[in-house]
mmCIF file of C-alpha atoms and ligand atoms in Angstrom:
data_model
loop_
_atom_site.group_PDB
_atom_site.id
_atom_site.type_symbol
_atom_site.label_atom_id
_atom_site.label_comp_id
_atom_site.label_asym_id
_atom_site.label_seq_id
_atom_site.Cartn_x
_atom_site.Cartn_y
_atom_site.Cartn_z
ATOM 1 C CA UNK A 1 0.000 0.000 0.000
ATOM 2 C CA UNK A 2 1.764 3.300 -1.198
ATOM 3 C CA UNK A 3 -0.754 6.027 0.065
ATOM 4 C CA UNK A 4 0.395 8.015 3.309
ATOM 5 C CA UNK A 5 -1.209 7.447 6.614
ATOM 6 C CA UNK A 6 -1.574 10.061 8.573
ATOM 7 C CA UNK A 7 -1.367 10.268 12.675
ATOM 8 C CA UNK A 8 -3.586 12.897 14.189
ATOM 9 C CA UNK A 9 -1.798 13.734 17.754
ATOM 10 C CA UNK A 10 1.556 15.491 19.172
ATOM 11 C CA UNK A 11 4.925 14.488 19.491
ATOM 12 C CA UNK A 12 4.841 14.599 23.351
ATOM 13 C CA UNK A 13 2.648 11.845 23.440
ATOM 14 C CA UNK A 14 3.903 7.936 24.681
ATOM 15 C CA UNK A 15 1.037 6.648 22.547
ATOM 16 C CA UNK A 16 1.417 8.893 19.149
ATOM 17 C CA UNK A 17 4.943 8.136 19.818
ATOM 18 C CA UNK A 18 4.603 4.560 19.592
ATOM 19 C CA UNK A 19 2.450 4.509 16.398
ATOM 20 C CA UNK A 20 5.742 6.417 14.720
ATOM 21 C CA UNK A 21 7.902 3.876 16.189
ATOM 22 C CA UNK A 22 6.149 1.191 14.571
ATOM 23 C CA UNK A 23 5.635 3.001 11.161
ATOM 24 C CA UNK A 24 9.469 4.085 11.497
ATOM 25 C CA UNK A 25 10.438 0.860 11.724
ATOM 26 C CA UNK A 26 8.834 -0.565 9.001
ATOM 27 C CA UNK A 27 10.140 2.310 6.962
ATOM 28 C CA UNK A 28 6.782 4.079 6.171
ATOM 29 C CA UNK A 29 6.661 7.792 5.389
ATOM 30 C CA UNK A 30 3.585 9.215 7.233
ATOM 31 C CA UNK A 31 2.237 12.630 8.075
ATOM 32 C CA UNK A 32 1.605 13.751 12.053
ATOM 33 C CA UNK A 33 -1.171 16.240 11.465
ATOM 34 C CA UNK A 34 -1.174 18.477 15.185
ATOM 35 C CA UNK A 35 -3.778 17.600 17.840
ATOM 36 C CA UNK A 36 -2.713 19.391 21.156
ATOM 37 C CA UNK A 37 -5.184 17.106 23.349
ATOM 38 C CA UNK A 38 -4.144 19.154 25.816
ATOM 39 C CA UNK A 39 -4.734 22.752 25.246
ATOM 40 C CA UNK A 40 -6.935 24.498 27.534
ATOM 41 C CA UNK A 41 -9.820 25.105 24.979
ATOM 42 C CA UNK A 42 -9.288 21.692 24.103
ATOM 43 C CA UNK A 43 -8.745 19.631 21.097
ATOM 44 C CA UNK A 44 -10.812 20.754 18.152
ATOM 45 C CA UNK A 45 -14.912 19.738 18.390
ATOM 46 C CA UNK A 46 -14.321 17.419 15.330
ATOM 47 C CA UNK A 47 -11.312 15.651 16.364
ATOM 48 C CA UNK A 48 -13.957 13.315 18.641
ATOM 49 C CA UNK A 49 -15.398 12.420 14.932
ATOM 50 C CA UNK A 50 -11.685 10.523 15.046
ATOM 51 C CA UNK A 51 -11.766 9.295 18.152
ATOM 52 C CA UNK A 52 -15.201 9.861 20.358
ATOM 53 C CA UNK A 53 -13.116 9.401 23.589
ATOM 54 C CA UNK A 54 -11.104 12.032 22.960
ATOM 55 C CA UNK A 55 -7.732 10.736 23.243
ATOM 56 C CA UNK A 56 -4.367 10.600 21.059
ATOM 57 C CA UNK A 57 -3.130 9.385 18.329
ATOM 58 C CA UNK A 58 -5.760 8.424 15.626
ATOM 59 C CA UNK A 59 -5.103 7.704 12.168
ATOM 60 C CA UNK A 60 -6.105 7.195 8.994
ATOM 61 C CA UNK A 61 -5.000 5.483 6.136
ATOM 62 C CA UNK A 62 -6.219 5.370 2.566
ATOM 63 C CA UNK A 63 -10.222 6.253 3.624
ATOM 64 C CA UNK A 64 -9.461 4.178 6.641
ATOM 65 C CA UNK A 65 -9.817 5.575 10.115
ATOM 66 C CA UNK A 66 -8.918 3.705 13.427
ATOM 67 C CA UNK A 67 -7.911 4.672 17.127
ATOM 68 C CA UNK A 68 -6.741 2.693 19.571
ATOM 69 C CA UNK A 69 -2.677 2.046 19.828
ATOM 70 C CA UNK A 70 -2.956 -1.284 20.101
ATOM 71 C CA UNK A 71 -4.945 -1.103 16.888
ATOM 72 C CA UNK A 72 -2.816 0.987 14.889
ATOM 73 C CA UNK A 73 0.124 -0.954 15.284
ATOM 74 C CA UNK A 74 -1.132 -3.953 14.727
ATOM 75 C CA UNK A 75 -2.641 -2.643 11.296
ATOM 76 C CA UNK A 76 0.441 -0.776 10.738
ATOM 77 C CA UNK A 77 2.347 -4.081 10.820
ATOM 78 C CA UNK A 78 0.265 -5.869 8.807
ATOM 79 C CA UNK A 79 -0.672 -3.722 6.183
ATOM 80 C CA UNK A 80 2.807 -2.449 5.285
ATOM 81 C CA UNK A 81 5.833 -3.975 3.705
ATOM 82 C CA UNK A 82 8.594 -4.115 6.285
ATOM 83 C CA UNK A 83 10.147 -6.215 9.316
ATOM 84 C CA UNK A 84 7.562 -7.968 11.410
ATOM 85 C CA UNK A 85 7.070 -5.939 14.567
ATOM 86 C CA UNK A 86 4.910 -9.665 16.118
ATOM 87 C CA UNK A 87 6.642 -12.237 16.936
ATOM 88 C CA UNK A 88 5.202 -15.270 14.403
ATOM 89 C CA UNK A 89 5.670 -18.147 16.923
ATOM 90 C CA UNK A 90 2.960 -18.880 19.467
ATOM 91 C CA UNK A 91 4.145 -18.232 22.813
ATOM 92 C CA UNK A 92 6.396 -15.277 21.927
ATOM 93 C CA UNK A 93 3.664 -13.509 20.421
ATOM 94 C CA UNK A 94 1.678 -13.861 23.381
ATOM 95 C CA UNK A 95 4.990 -12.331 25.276
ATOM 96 C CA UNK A 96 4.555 -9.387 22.546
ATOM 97 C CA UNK A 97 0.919 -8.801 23.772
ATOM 98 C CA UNK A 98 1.345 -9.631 27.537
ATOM 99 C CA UNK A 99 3.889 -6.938 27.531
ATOM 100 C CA UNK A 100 1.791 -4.196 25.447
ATOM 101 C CA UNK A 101 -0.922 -5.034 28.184
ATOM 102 C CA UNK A 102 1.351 -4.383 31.458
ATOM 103 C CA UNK A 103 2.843 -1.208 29.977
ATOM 104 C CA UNK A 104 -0.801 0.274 29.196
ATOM 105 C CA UNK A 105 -2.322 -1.278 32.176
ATOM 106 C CA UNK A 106 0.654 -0.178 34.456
ATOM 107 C CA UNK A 107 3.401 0.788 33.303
ATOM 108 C CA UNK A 108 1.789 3.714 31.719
ATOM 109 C CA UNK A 109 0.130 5.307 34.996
ATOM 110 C CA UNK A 110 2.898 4.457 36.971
ATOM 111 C CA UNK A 111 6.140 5.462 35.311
ATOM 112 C CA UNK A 112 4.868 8.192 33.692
ATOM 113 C CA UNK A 113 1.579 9.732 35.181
ATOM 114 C CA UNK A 114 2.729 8.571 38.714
ATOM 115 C CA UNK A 115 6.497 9.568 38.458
ATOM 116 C CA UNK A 116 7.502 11.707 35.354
ATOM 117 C CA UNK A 117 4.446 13.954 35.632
ATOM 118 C CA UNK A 118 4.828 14.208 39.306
ATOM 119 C CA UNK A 119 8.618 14.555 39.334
ATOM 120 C CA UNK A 120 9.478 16.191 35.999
ATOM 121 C CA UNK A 121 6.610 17.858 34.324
ATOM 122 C CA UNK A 122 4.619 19.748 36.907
ATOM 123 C CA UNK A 123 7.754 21.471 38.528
ATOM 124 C CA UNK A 124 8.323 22.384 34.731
ATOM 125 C CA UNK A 125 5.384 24.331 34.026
ATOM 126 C CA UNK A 126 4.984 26.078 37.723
ATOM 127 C CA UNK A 127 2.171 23.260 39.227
ATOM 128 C CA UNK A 128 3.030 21.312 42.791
ATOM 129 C CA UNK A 129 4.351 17.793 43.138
ATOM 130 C CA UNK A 130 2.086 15.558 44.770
ATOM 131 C CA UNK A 131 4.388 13.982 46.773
ATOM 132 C CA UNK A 132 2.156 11.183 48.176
ATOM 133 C CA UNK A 133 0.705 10.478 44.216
ATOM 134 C CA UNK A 134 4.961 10.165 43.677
ATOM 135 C CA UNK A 135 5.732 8.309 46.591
ATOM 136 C CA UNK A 136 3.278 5.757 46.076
ATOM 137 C CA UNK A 137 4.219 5.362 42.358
ATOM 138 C CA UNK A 138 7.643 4.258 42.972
ATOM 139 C CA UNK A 139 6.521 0.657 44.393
ATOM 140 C CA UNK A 140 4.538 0.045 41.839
ATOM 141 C CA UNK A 141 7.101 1.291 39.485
ATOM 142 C CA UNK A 142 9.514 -1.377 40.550
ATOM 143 C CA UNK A 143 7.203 -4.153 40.744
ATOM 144 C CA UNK A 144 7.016 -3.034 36.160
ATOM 145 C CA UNK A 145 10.358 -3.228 36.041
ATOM 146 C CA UNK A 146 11.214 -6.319 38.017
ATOM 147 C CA UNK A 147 8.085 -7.969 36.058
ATOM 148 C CA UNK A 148 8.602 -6.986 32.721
ATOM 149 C CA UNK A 149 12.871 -7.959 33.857
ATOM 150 C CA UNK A 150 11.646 -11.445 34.833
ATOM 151 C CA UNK A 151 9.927 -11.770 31.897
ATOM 152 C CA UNK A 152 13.095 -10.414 29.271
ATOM 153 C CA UNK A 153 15.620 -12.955 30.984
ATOM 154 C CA UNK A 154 18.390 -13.028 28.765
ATOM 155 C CA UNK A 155 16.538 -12.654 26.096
ATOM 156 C CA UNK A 156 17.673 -9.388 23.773
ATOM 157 C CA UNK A 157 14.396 -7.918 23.390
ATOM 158 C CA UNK A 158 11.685 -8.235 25.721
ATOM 159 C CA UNK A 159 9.267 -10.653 23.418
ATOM 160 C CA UNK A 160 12.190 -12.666 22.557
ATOM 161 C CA UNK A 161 15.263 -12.857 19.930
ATOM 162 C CA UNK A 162 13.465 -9.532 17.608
ATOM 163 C CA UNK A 163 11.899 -6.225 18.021
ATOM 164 C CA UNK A 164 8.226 -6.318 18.714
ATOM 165 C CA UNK A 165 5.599 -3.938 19.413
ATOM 166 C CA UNK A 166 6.478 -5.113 23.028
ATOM 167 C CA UNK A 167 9.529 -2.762 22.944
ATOM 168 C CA UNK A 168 8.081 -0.052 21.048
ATOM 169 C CA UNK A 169 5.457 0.117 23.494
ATOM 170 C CA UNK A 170 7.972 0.296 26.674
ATOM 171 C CA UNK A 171 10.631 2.406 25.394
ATOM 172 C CA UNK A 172 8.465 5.712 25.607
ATOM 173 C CA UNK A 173 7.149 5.191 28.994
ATOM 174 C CA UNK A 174 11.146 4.204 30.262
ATOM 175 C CA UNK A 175 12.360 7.276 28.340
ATOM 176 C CA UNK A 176 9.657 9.439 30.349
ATOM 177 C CA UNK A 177 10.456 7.509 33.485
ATOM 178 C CA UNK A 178 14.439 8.113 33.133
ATOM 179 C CA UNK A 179 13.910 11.564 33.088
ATOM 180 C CA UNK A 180 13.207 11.520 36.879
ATOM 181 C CA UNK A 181 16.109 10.590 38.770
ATOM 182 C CA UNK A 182 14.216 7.800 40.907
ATOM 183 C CA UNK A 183 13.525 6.516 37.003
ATOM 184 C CA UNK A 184 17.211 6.753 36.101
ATOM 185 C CA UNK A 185 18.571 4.742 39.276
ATOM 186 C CA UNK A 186 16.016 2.059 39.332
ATOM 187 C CA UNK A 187 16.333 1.300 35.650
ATOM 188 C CA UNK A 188 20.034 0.894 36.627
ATOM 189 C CA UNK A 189 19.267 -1.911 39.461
ATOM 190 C CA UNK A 190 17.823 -4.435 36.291
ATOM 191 C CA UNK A 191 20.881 -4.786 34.602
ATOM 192 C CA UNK A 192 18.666 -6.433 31.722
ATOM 193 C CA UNK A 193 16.114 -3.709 31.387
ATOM 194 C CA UNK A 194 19.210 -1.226 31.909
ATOM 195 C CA UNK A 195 21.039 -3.362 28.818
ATOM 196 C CA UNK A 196 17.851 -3.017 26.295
ATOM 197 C CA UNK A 197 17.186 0.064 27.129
ATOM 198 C CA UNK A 198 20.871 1.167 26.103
ATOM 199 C CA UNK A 199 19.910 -0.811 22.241
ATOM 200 C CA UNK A 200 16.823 0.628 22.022
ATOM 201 C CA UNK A 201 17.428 3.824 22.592
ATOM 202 C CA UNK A 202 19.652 4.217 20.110
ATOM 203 C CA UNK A 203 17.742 2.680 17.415
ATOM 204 C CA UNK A 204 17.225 6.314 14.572
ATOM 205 C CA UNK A 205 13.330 5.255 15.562
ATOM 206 C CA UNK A 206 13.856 6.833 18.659
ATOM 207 C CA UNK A 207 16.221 9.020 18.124
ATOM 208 C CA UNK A 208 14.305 10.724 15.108
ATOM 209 C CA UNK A 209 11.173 11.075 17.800
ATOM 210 C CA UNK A 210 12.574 11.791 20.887
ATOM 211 C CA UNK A 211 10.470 14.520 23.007
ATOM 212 C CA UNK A 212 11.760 16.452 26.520
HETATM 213 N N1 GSH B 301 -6.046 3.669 24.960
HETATM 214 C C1 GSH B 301 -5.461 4.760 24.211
HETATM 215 C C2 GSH B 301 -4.643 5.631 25.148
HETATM 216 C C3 GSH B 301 -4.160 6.899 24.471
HETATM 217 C C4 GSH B 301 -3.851 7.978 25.501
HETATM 218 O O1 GSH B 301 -4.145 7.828 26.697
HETATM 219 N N2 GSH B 301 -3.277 9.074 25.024
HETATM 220 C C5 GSH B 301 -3.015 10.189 25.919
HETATM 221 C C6 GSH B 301 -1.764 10.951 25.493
HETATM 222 S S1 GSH B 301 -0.316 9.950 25.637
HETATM 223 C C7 GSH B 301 -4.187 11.154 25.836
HETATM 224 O O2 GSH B 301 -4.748 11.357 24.793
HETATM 225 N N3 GSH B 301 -4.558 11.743 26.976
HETATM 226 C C8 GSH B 301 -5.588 12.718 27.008
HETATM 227 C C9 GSH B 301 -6.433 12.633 28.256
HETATM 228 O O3 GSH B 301 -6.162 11.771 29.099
HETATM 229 O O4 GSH B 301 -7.365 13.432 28.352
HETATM 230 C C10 GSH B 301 -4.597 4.184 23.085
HETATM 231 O O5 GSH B 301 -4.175 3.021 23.190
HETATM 232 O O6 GSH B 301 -4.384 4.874 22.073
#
């Protein structure tokens, strides 16, 4: 398929962020048309014809409009030309999509709601820290990493011997989380985790869409 897809969202976003990993990786061209989900007036009235709930990325390809990360990525790897971003044997591909479900179920409001946002981003723009909110974030961070550790072994990449969705999905949320200096040190104490992170960080996916 040769047209461009296009990602409605903003580049500060873990989730539009992982829909350009994906298409990055399989070496698709695409256009990021703005959505600032965040702006006080909020997003524009018929961005929720895109996605009703109001949330970024969406994206469209061809005539054909989707939301949903876990969607997106999964169409994006399917549809176009390019390395396989799921694992093709059974269990690894259910690695892949136990590991997409810890980092939206907790990964996600832990390392980065409950710890970058608390740490890094509300000092930034003048708003308090709630310390508790931070505090009681950090457990629950650890228990991610030790989890999503266990599961990596010695494995290169956490679904297994190849890139996956898995690790386009984490890598955001850890590059959030590493901003905070808790983030930073207890990345360090999962000499795994602290190992991928170090290859996929410097894949030009990640480079080209770094944000912070
Ligand atoms: N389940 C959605 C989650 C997307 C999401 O939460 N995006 C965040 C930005 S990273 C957002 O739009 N937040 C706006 C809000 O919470 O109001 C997906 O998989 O795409």
């Amino acid at each position: 398929m040769t047209e461009k897809p296009f990602i409605y969202g903003a580049p500060y976003s873990v989730y539009v962020r992982i829909v350009r990993l994906a298409l990055a990786e399989k070496g698709v061209d695409y256009e990021l048309v703005p959505v600032d989900i965040f702006a006080s007036e909020g997003p524009p009235a018929d961005y929720l014809d895109l996605h009703p709930f109001g949330r970024i990325p969406a994206f469209e390809h061809a005539g054909f409009c989707l939301y949903e990360t876990g969607a997106i990525t999964r169409y994006v790897d399917e549809a176009f030309e390019g390395p396989p971003l799921q694992p093709a044997g059974v269990r690894e591909r259910a690695r892949c999509n136990q590991v997409i479900s810890i980092a939206d179920n907790y990964a996600y409001p832990q390392l980065v709601w409950g710890v970058y946002v608390e740490r890094i981003s509300k000092p930034k723009r003048g708003a308090v820290t709630d310390e508790a909110r931070l505090a009681a974030a950090i457990p629950k961070a650890r228990t991610c990493l030790k989890a999503l550790s266990d599961l990596m072994a010695d494995k290169p990449w956490l679904a297994g011997r190849q890139l996956s969705l898995a690790d386009l999905y984490l890598a955001p949320m850890l590059d959030y989380f590493q901003m905070a200096p808790e983030g930073r040190e207890m990345v360090q104490q999962y000499p795994s985790l602290a190992d991928w992170w170090a290859r996929v960080a410097s894949r030009p996916s990640m480079t080209g869409t770094a944000f912070g």
